[in-house]
Amino acid sequence: MDTEPIIRLRDVHKTFDTTSVLRGVDLDVHAGQTTVVIGPSGCGKSVLLKHMAGLIRPDSGTVQFAGRPISAMKGRELAVLRRRMGFLFQGAALFDSLTVGANVCFPLIEHEVGTAEERRRRCQHVLALVGLDGFQDRWPEDLSGGEKKRVALARAIAIGPDVIFYDEPTTGLDPIRADLINELILRLKAALDATAVVVTHDLHSARRVGDRVLMLYNGHFIADTSAEKLDRVDNEVVARFVQGRASPDELARIETGPLGRMSPAGQESG
Ligand SMILES: Nc1ncnc2c1ncn2[C@@H]1O[C@H](COP(=O)(O)OP(=O)(O)O)[C@@H](O)[C@H]1O
Ligand SMILES: [Mg+2]
């Protein structure tokens, strides 16, 4: 790709207490693509996503968003950049004391976007996009899990973000509702012309929505490929994970180096 990436990570390291989660991550996220990061539970997918969104600072290394050093920003400057992002967090909670409409409008009010009438229309529009036309006056407690997720998605896109971050968007949903979310991720990409970053351990979802799929493991990417080629990556950990052939414990016992730094056959790494 010769265009500037919308998000760029360089040599990002992050350790919590004694757990080294990210160990020198490099990544360019290209505009207009859906980039999916897969990996077993606890491998650092959410931590990675939070770095991209400027919610966590790296111990070392840099994160750029639209060419700006988000990893070094704070306050107002950071808030302005965040207006260009939509988030669908894991277990995204709605405010139970607010109607669906008020939940969706929340980020617009927070960022002081539009008049009340414009916000009302925007809310209607994004609810229709997620298939919840006419839900404005409903209450969260009257919705199913899948509907709540879709309201949270409408809220995430209300502001018209350049980038939508999805953290485990299908987790906790039955296969049919999960597929509905996958369809929405695809539909929103087309409707909003947005860039999406999805982190998930749901391989079906990764294959369905991903233009590009990376696997995070032991603090590095060990695969960077397309959804179509995911089954043909020449790496034992990736192969086992995508075929559902190994538990996380088993995966942890297989040694593998980071992409681009794999030791040549027959040589010891380190
Ligand atoms: N704020 C935090 N404080 C301490 N440890 C954390 C924090 N956030 C994440 N971790 C640890 O970092 C590792 C990766 O977490 P996470 O990114 O949530 O994994 P994933 O999303 O891939 O399941 C886990 O061991 C987790 O316990
Ligand atoms: Mg997570």
Short mmCIF file of N, CA and C in Angstrom, two decimals, residues 152-222:
data_model
loop_
_atom_site.label_atom_id
_atom_site.label_comp_id
_atom_site.label_asym_id
_atom_site.label_seq_id
_atom_site.Cartn_x
_atom_site.Cartn_y
_atom_site.Cartn_z
N ALA A 152 -25.57 -0.42 20.93
CA ALA A 152 -24.20 0.01 21.25
C ALA A 152 -23.43 0.32 19.96
N LEU A 153 -23.71 -0.45 18.92
CA LEU A 153 -23.07 -0.22 17.63
C LEU A 153 -23.56 1.08 17.01
N ALA A 154 -24.87 1.33 17.10
CA ALA A 154 -25.42 2.60 16.61
C ALA A 154 -24.77 3.77 17.34
N ARG A 155 -24.58 3.61 18.65
CA ARG A 155 -23.92 4.66 19.44
C ARG A 155 -22.48 4.85 18.96
N ALA A 156 -21.82 3.74 18.64
CA ALA A 156 -20.41 3.82 18.21
C ALA A 156 -20.25 4.58 16.89
N ILE A 157 -21.27 4.50 16.04
CA ILE A 157 -21.14 5.14 14.72
C ILE A 157 -21.86 6.47 14.64
N ALA A 158 -22.53 6.86 15.74
CA ALA A 158 -23.37 8.07 15.71
C ALA A 158 -22.58 9.29 15.25
N ILE A 159 -21.35 9.38 15.68
CA ILE A 159 -20.57 10.58 15.44
C ILE A 159 -19.96 10.59 14.03
N GLY A 160 -20.11 9.46 13.31
CA GLY A 160 -19.54 9.39 11.96
C GLY A 160 -18.04 9.22 12.00
N PRO A 161 -17.57 8.20 12.71
CA PRO A 161 -16.11 8.04 12.90
C PRO A 161 -15.39 7.63 11.62
N ASP A 162 -14.10 7.95 11.58
CA ASP A 162 -13.24 7.48 10.48
C ASP A 162 -12.85 6.02 10.72
N VAL A 163 -12.71 5.69 12.00
CA VAL A 163 -12.29 4.33 12.37
C VAL A 163 -13.26 3.78 13.42
N ILE A 164 -13.69 2.55 13.21
CA ILE A 164 -14.53 1.89 14.22
C ILE A 164 -13.72 0.75 14.83
N PHE A 165 -13.63 0.76 16.16
CA PHE A 165 -12.93 -0.31 16.88
C PHE A 165 -13.94 -1.29 17.45
N TYR A 166 -13.78 -2.54 17.13
CA TYR A 166 -14.68 -3.56 17.66
C TYR A 166 -13.90 -4.52 18.55
N ASP A 167 -14.28 -4.62 19.81
CA ASP A 167 -13.62 -5.58 20.70
C ASP A 167 -14.56 -6.76 20.93
N GLU A 168 -14.22 -7.91 20.38
CA GLU A 168 -15.02 -9.13 20.51
C GLU A 168 -16.50 -8.86 20.24
N PRO A 169 -16.81 -8.36 19.03
CA PRO A 169 -18.20 -7.95 18.76
C PRO A 169 -19.21 -9.10 18.80
N THR A 170 -18.76 -10.33 18.61
CA THR A 170 -19.72 -11.44 18.55
C THR A 170 -19.72 -12.31 19.82
N THR A 171 -18.84 -11.99 20.75
CA THR A 171 -18.75 -12.82 21.96
C THR A 171 -20.05 -12.77 22.77
N GLY A 172 -20.49 -13.94 23.20
CA GLY A 172 -21.68 -14.01 24.03
C GLY A 172 -22.98 -14.06 23.25
N LEU A 173 -22.88 -14.03 21.92
CA LEU A 173 -24.10 -14.11 21.10
C LEU A 173 -24.21 -15.50 20.50
N ASP A 174 -25.44 -15.96 20.29
CA ASP A 174 -25.60 -17.25 19.63
C ASP A 174 -25.20 -17.09 18.16
N PRO A 175 -24.96 -18.20 17.45
CA PRO A 175 -24.42 -18.11 16.09
C PRO A 175 -25.25 -17.24 15.14
N ILE A 176 -26.55 -17.27 15.27
CA ILE A 176 -27.38 -16.48 14.35
C ILE A 176 -27.22 -14.99 14.63
N ARG A 177 -27.26 -14.63 15.92
CA ARG A 177 -27.09 -13.21 16.26
C ARG A 177 -25.66 -12.75 15.98
N ALA A 178 -24.71 -13.65 16.18
CA ALA A 178 -23.32 -13.31 15.87
C ALA A 178 -23.18 -12.99 14.38
N ASP A 179 -23.84 -13.80 13.55
CA ASP A 179 -23.77 -13.56 12.11
C ASP A 179 -24.41 -12.24 11.71
N LEU A 180 -25.46 -11.88 12.43
CA LEU A 180 -26.11 -10.60 12.18
C LEU A 180 -25.13 -9.45 12.44
N ILE A 181 -24.35 -9.59 13.50
CA ILE A 181 -23.34 -8.56 13.81
C ILE A 181 -22.26 -8.54 12.71
N ASN A 182 -21.85 -9.73 12.27
CA ASN A 182 -20.88 -9.78 11.16
C ASN A 182 -21.41 -9.06 9.93
N GLU A 183 -22.67 -9.31 9.61
CA GLU A 183 -23.28 -8.65 8.45
C GLU A 183 -23.28 -7.13 8.65
N LEU A 184 -23.58 -6.71 9.88
CA LEU A 184 -23.60 -5.27 10.16
C LEU A 184 -22.22 -4.64 10.01
N ILE A 185 -21.21 -5.35 10.46
CA ILE A 185 -19.84 -4.83 10.33
C ILE A 185 -19.53 -4.61 8.84
N LEU A 186 -19.93 -5.57 8.02
CA LEU A 186 -19.72 -5.45 6.57
C LEU A 186 -20.56 -4.31 5.98
N ARG A 187 -21.81 -4.24 6.43
CA ARG A 187 -22.71 -3.21 5.88
C ARG A 187 -22.24 -1.80 6.26
N LEU A 188 -21.78 -1.67 7.51
CA LEU A 188 -21.36 -0.34 7.98
C LEU A 188 -20.10 0.12 7.26
N LYS A 189 -19.24 -0.82 6.96
CA LYS A 189 -18.03 -0.47 6.22
C LYS A 189 -18.42 0.17 4.90
N ALA A 190 -19.40 -0.44 4.23
CA ALA A 190 -19.84 0.09 2.94
C ALA A 190 -20.61 1.40 3.13
N ALA A 191 -21.49 1.45 4.11
CA ALA A 191 -22.37 2.61 4.28
C ALA A 191 -21.60 3.84 4.77
N LEU A 192 -20.61 3.62 5.62
CA LEU A 192 -19.92 4.76 6.24
C LEU A 192 -18.55 5.00 5.63
N ASP A 193 -18.13 4.08 4.78
CA ASP A 193 -16.79 4.17 4.20
C ASP A 193 -15.74 4.30 5.31
N ALA A 194 -15.95 3.54 6.37
CA ALA A 194 -15.06 3.64 7.53
C ALA A 194 -14.02 2.53 7.52
N THR A 195 -12.94 2.80 8.24
CA THR A 195 -11.92 1.80 8.50
C THR A 195 -12.36 1.05 9.75
N ALA A 196 -12.14 -0.24 9.79
CA ALA A 196 -12.52 -0.98 10.99
C ALA A 196 -11.34 -1.79 11.50
N VAL A 197 -11.23 -1.84 12.83
CA VAL A 197 -10.27 -2.73 13.47
C VAL A 197 -11.08 -3.62 14.40
N VAL A 198 -11.00 -4.91 14.17
CA VAL A 198 -11.78 -5.88 14.95
C VAL A 198 -10.80 -6.78 15.69
N VAL A 199 -10.95 -6.91 17.00
CA VAL A 199 -10.17 -7.94 17.69
C VAL A 199 -11.14 -9.00 18.20
N THR A 200 -10.78 -10.25 18.00
CA THR A 200 -11.73 -11.32 18.30
C THR A 200 -11.02 -12.66 18.45
N HIS A 201 -11.62 -13.56 19.21
CA HIS A 201 -11.11 -14.92 19.15
C HIS A 201 -12.09 -15.81 18.37
N ASP A 202 -13.09 -15.16 17.75
CA ASP A 202 -14.09 -15.86 16.94
C ASP A 202 -13.57 -15.94 15.49
N LEU A 203 -13.10 -17.12 15.13
CA LEU A 203 -12.48 -17.27 13.81
C LEU A 203 -13.48 -17.15 12.67
N HIS A 204 -14.69 -17.60 12.93
CA HIS A 204 -15.72 -17.49 11.89
C HIS A 204 -15.93 -16.00 11.57
N SER A 205 -16.03 -15.20 12.61
CA SER A 205 -16.21 -13.76 12.44
C SER A 205 -15.00 -13.14 11.73
N ALA A 206 -13.81 -13.55 12.13
CA ALA A 206 -12.59 -13.02 11.51
C ALA A 206 -12.58 -13.28 10.01
N ARG A 207 -12.94 -14.50 9.65
CA ARG A 207 -12.95 -14.85 8.22
C ARG A 207 -14.03 -14.09 7.46
N ARG A 208 -15.16 -13.88 8.14
CA ARG A 208 -16.30 -13.24 7.48
C ARG A 208 -16.04 -11.75 7.21
N VAL A 209 -15.48 -11.05 8.19
CA VAL A 209 -15.39 -9.59 8.06
C VAL A 209 -14.01 -9.07 7.65
N GLY A 210 -12.99 -9.91 7.81
CA GLY A 210 -11.63 -9.40 7.66
C GLY A 210 -11.17 -9.25 6.22
N ASP A 211 -10.62 -8.07 5.88
CA ASP A 211 -9.87 -7.95 4.63
C ASP A 211 -8.46 -8.47 4.88
N ARG A 212 -8.00 -8.20 6.10
CA ARG A 212 -6.67 -8.60 6.50
C ARG A 212 -6.79 -9.21 7.90
N VAL A 213 -6.09 -10.29 8.13
CA VAL A 213 -6.16 -10.96 9.42
C VAL A 213 -4.76 -11.15 9.98
N LEU A 214 -4.56 -10.67 11.22
CA LEU A 214 -3.27 -10.87 11.89
C LEU A 214 -3.51 -11.70 13.13
N MET A 215 -2.51 -12.49 13.49
CA MET A 215 -2.62 -13.24 14.74
C MET A 215 -1.58 -12.74 15.73
N LEU A 216 -2.08 -12.36 16.92
CA LEU A 216 -1.22 -11.88 18.00
C LEU A 216 -0.93 -13.04 18.94
N TYR A 217 0.32 -13.20 19.27
CA TYR A 217 0.71 -14.33 20.10
C TYR A 217 2.04 -14.05 20.75
N ASN A 218 2.13 -14.26 22.05
CA ASN A 218 3.37 -13.99 22.79
C ASN A 218 3.90 -12.58 22.55
N GLY A 219 2.99 -11.62 22.41
CA GLY A 219 3.41 -10.23 22.29
C GLY A 219 3.81 -9.77 20.92
N HIS A 220 3.63 -10.67 19.90
CA HIS A 220 3.99 -10.31 18.53
C HIS A 220 2.93 -10.79 17.56
N PHE A 221 2.98 -10.29 16.35
CA PHE A 221 2.17 -10.87 15.29
C PHE A 221 2.92 -12.05 14.70
N ILE A 222 2.22 -13.18 14.62
CA ILE A 222 2.86 -14.35 14.02
C ILE A 222 2.20 -14.70 12.69
#
